[in-house]
mmCIF file of C-alpha atoms in Angstrom:
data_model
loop_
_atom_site.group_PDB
_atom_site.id
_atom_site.type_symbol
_atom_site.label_atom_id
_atom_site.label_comp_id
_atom_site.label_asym_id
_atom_site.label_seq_id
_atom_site.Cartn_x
_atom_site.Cartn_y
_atom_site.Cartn_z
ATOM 1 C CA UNK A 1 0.000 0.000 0.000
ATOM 2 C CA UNK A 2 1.022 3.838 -0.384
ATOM 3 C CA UNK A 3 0.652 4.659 3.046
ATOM 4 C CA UNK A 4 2.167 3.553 6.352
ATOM 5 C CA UNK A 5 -0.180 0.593 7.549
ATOM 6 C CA UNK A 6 0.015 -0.660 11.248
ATOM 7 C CA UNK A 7 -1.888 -4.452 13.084
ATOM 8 C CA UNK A 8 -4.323 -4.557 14.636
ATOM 9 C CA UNK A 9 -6.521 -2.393 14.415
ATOM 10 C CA UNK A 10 -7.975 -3.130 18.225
ATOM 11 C CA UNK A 11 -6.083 -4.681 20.638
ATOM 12 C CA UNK A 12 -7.655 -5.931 24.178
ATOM 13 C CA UNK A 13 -6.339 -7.465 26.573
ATOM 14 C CA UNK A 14 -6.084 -8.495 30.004
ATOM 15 C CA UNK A 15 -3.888 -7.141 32.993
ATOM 16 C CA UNK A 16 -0.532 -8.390 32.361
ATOM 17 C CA UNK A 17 -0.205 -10.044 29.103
ATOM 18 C CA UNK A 18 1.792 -9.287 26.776
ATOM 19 C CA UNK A 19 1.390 -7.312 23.539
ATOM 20 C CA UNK A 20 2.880 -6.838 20.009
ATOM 21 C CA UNK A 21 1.931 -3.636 17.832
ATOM 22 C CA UNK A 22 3.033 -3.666 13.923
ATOM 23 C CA UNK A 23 3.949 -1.007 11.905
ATOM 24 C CA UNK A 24 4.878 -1.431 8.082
ATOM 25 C CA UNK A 25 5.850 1.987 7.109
ATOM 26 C CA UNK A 26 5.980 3.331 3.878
ATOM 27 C CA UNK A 27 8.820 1.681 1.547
ATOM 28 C CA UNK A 28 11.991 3.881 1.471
ATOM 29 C CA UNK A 29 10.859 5.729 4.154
ATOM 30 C CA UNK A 30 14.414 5.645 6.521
ATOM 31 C CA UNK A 31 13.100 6.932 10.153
ATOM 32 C CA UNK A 32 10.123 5.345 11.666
ATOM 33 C CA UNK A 33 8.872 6.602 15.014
ATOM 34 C CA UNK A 34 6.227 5.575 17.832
ATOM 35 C CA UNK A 35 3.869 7.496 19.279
ATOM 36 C CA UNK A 36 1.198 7.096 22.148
ATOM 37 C CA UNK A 37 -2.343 9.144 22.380
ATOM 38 C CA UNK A 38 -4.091 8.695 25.600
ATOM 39 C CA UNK A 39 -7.874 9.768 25.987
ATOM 40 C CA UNK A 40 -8.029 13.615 25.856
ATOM 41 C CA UNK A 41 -3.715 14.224 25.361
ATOM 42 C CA UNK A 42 -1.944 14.866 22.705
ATOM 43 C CA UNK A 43 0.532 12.422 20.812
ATOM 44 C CA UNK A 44 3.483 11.558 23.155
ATOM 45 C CA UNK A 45 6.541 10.651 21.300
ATOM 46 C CA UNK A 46 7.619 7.023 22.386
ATOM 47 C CA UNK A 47 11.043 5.924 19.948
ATOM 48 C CA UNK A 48 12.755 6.916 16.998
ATOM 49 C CA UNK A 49 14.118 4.674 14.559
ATOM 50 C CA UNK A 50 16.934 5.266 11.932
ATOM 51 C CA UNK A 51 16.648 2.578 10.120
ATOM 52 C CA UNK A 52 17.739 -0.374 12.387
ATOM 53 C CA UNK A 53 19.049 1.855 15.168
ATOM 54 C CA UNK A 54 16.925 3.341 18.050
ATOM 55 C CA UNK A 55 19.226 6.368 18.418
ATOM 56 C CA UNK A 56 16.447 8.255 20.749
ATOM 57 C CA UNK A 57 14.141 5.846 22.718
ATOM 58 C CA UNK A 58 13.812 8.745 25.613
ATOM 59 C CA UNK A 59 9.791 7.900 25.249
ATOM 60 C CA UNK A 60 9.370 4.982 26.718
ATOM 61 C CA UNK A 61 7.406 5.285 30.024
ATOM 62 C CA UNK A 62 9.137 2.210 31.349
ATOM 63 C CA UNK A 63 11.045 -1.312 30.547
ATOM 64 C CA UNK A 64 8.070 -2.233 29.942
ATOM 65 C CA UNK A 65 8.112 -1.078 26.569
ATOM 66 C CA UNK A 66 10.616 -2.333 23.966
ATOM 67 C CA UNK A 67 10.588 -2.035 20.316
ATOM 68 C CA UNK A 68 12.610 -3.007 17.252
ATOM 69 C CA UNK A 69 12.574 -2.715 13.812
ATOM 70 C CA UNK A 70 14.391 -5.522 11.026
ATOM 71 C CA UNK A 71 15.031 -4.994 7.199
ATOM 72 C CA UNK A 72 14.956 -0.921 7.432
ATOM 73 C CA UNK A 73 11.422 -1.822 6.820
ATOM 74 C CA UNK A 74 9.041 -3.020 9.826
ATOM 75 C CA UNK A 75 8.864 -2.332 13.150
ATOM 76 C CA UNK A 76 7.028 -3.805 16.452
ATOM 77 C CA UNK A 77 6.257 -2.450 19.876
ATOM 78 C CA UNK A 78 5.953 -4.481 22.334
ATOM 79 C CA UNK A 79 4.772 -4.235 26.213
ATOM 80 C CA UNK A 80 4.942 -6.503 28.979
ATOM 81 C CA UNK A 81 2.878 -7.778 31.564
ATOM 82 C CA UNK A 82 0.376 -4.424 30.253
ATOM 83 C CA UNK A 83 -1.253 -2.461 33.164
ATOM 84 C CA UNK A 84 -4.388 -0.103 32.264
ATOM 85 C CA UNK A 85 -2.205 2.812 32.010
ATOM 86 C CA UNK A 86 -1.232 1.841 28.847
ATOM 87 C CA UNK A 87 -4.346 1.961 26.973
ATOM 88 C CA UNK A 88 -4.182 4.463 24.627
ATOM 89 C CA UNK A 89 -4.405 4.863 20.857
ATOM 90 C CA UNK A 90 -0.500 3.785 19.408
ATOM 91 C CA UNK A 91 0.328 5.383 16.123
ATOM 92 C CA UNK A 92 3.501 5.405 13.826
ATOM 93 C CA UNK A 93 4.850 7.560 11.289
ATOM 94 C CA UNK A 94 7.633 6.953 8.703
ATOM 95 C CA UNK A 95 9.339 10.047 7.033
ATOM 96 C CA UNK A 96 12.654 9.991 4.550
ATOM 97 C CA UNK A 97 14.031 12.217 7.199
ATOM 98 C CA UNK A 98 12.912 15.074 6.702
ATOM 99 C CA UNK A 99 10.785 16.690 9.463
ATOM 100 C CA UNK A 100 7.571 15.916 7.816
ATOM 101 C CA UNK A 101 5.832 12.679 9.466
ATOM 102 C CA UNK A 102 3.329 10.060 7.695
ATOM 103 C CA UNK A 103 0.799 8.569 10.152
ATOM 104 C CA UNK A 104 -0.735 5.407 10.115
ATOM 105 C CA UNK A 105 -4.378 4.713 11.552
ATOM 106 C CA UNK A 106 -3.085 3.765 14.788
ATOM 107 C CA UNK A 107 -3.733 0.637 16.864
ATOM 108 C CA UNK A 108 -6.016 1.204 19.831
ATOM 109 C CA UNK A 109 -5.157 -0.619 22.769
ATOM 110 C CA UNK A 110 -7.252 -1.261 25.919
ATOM 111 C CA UNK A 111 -6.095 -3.377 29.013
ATOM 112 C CA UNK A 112 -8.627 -4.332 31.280
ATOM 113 C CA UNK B 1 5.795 20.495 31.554
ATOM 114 C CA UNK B 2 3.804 20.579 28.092
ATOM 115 C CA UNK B 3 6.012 22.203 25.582
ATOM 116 C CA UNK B 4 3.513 22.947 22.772
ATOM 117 C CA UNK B 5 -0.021 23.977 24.107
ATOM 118 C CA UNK B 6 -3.258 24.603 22.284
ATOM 119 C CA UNK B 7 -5.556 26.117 25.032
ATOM 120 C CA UNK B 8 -8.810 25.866 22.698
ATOM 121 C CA UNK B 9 -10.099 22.415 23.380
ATOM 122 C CA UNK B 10 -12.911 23.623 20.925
ATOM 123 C CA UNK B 11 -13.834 26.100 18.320
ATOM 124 C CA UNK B 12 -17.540 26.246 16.467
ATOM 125 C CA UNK B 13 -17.488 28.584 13.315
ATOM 126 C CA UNK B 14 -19.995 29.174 10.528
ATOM 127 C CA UNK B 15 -19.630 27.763 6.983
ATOM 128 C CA UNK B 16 -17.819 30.752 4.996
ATOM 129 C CA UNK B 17 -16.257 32.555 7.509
ATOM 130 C CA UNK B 18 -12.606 32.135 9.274
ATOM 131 C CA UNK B 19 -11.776 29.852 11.343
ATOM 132 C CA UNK B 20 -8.544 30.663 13.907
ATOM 133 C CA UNK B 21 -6.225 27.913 15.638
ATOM 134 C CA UNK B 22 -3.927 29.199 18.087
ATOM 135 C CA UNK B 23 -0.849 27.288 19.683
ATOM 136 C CA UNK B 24 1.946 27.787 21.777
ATOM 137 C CA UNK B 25 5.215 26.951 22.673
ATOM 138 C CA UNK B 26 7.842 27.298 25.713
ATOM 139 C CA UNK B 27 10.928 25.667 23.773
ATOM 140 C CA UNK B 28 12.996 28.574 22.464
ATOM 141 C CA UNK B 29 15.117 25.529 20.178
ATOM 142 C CA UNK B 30 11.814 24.667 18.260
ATOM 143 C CA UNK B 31 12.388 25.605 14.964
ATOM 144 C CA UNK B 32 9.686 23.888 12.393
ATOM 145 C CA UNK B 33 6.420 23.855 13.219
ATOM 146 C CA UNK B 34 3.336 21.818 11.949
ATOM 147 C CA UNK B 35 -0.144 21.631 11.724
ATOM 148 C CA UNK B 36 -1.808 17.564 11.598
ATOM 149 C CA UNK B 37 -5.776 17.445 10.953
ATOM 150 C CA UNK B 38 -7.199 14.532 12.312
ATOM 151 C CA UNK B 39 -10.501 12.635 11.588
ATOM 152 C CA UNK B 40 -12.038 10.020 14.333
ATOM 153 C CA UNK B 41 -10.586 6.610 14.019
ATOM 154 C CA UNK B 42 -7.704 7.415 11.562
ATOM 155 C CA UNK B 43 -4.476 8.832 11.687
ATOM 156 C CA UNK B 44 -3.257 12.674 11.705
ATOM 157 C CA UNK B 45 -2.623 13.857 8.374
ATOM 158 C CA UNK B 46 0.027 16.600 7.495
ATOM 159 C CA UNK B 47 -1.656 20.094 6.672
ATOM 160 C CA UNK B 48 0.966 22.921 6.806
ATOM 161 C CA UNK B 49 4.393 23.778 7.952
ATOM 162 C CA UNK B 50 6.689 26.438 8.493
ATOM 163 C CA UNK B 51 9.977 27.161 9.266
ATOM 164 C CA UNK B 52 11.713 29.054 11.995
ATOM 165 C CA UNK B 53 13.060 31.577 9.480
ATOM 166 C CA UNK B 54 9.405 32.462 7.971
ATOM 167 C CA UNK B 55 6.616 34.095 9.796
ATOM 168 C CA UNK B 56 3.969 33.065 7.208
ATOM 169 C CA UNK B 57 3.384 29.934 5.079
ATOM 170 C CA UNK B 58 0.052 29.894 3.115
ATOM 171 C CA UNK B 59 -1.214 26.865 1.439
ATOM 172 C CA UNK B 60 -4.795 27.267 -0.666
ATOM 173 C CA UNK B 61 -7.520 27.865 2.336
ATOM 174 C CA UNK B 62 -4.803 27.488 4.488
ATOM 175 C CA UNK B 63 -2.434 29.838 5.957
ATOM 176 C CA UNK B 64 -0.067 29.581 9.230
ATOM 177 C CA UNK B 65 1.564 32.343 10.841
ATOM 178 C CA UNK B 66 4.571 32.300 13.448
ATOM 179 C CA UNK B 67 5.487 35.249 15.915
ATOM 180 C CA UNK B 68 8.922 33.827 17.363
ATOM 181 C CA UNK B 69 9.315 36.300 19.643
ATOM 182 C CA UNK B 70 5.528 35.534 21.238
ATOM 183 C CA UNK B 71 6.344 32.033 20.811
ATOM 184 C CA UNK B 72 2.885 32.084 18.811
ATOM 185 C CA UNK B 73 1.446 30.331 15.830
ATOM 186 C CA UNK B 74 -2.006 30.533 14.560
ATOM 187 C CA UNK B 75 -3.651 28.583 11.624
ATOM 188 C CA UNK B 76 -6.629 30.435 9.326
ATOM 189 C CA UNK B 77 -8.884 28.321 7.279
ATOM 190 C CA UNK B 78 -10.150 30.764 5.311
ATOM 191 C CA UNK B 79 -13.159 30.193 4.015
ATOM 192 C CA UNK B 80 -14.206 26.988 6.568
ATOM 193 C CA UNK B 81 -15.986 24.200 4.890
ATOM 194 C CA UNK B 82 -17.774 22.024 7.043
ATOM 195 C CA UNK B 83 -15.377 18.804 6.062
ATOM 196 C CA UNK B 84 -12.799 21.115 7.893
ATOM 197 C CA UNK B 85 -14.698 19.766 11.062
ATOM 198 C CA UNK B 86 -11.864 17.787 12.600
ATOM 199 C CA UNK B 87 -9.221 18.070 15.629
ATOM 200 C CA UNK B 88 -6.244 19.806 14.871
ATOM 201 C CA UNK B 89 -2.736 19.521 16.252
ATOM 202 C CA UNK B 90 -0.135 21.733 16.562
ATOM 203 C CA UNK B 91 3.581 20.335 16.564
ATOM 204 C CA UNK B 92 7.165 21.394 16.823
ATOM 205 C CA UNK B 93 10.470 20.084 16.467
ATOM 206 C CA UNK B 94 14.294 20.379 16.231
ATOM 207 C CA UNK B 95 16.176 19.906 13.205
ATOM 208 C CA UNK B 96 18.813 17.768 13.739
ATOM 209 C CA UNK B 97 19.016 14.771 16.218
ATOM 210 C CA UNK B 98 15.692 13.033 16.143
ATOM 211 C CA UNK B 99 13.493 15.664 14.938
ATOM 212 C CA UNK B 100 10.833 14.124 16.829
ATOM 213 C CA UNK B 101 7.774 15.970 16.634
ATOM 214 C CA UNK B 102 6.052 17.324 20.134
ATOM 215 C CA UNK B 103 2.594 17.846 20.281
ATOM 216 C CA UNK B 104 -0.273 19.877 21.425
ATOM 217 C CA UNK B 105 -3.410 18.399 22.899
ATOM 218 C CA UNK B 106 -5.305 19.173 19.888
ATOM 219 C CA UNK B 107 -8.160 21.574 19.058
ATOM 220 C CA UNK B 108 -11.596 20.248 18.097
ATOM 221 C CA UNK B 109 -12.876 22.576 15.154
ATOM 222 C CA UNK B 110 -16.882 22.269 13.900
ATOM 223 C CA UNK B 111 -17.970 24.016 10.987
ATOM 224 C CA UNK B 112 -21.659 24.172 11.113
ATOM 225 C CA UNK B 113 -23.281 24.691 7.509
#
């Protein structure tokens, strides 16, 4: 597809499981990054991938959260043992690194 | 500490006539700024930009202006349509580093016909 695409779409799950977010950004696109909405905030910025490299993961609320990315291409986020603080809407963006950002839909995530 | 703040949760205009987003920032390093529309259930999607050495970028119905030394940006939709209805985000970022973006908490604009 043209645009950066991101699985699933809805995500719940219970207390303390674990969770895996996709994001397939869009191809050529160098930096991918995370992002987090929570009800009624604004996007918080999460990680920051150049290409295979995380040079700025200052985002993450906790070691919780890990993410990676293979191929220059792909990238997961994943969160352990979730607590209800983390529900929130997850997005990612691609750009060729350049300040402009391309948004997927976002995966919404609610731990109950 | 929010770095980028939009204190309009909420505007209502009429169809036709101008419709004014205000943001702004504390971080005197900021220099590129950006406006994201976002419809419910999908992703933000770029509108405008504009650099640090500009103090007005205009794009069709769309124009953004930046007052550095106010720390203030505003977007006008001039005229508003009512598929304009939408929340919209400020952001600002760095060059350099990660240019990661930091945003506002959004404003929710209605265009009534």
């Amino acid at each position: 597809g043209a645009g950066v695409s991101q699985s699933p779409s809805n995500k719940v799950t219970e207390k303390g499981k674990d969770v895996e977010l996709r994001c397939d950004p869009i191809s050529g696109h160098t930096a991918l990054y995370w992002y987090r909405q929570s009800l009624g905030q604004g996007l918080e910025f999460l990680i920051y991938f150049q290409g295979n490299s995380a040079p700025d993961k200052s985002g993450l609320p906790s070691d919780r959260f890990s993410a990676e990315r293979t191929g220059g291409s792909v990238s997961t986020l994943t969160i352990q043992r979730t607590q209800q603080e983390d529900s929130a809407v997850y997005l990612c963006a691609s750009s060729l690194g350049q300040i402009k950002q391309f948004f997927g839909p976002g995966t919404r995530l609610t731990v109950l | 500490d929010q770095q980028v703040k939009q204190n309009s949760p909420s505007l209502s205009v009429q169809e036709g006539r101008i419709s004014i987003l205000n943001c702004d920032y504390t971080n005197s390093m900021f220099d590129y700024f950006l406006w994201y529309k976002k419809y419910p259930a999908e992703g933000p999607t770029f509108l405008i930009s504009i650099s640090s050495i500009k103090d007005k970028n205009e794009d069709g119905r769309f124009t953004v202006f930046l007052n550095k030394s106010a720390k203030h940006l505003s977007l006008h939709i001039v005229p508003s349509q009512p598929g304009d209805s939408a929340v919209y985000f400020c952001a600002a970022s760095e060059r350099g580093g990660s240019e990661k973006l930091v945003f506002g908490k959004g404003t929710k604009l209605t265009v009534n016909p």
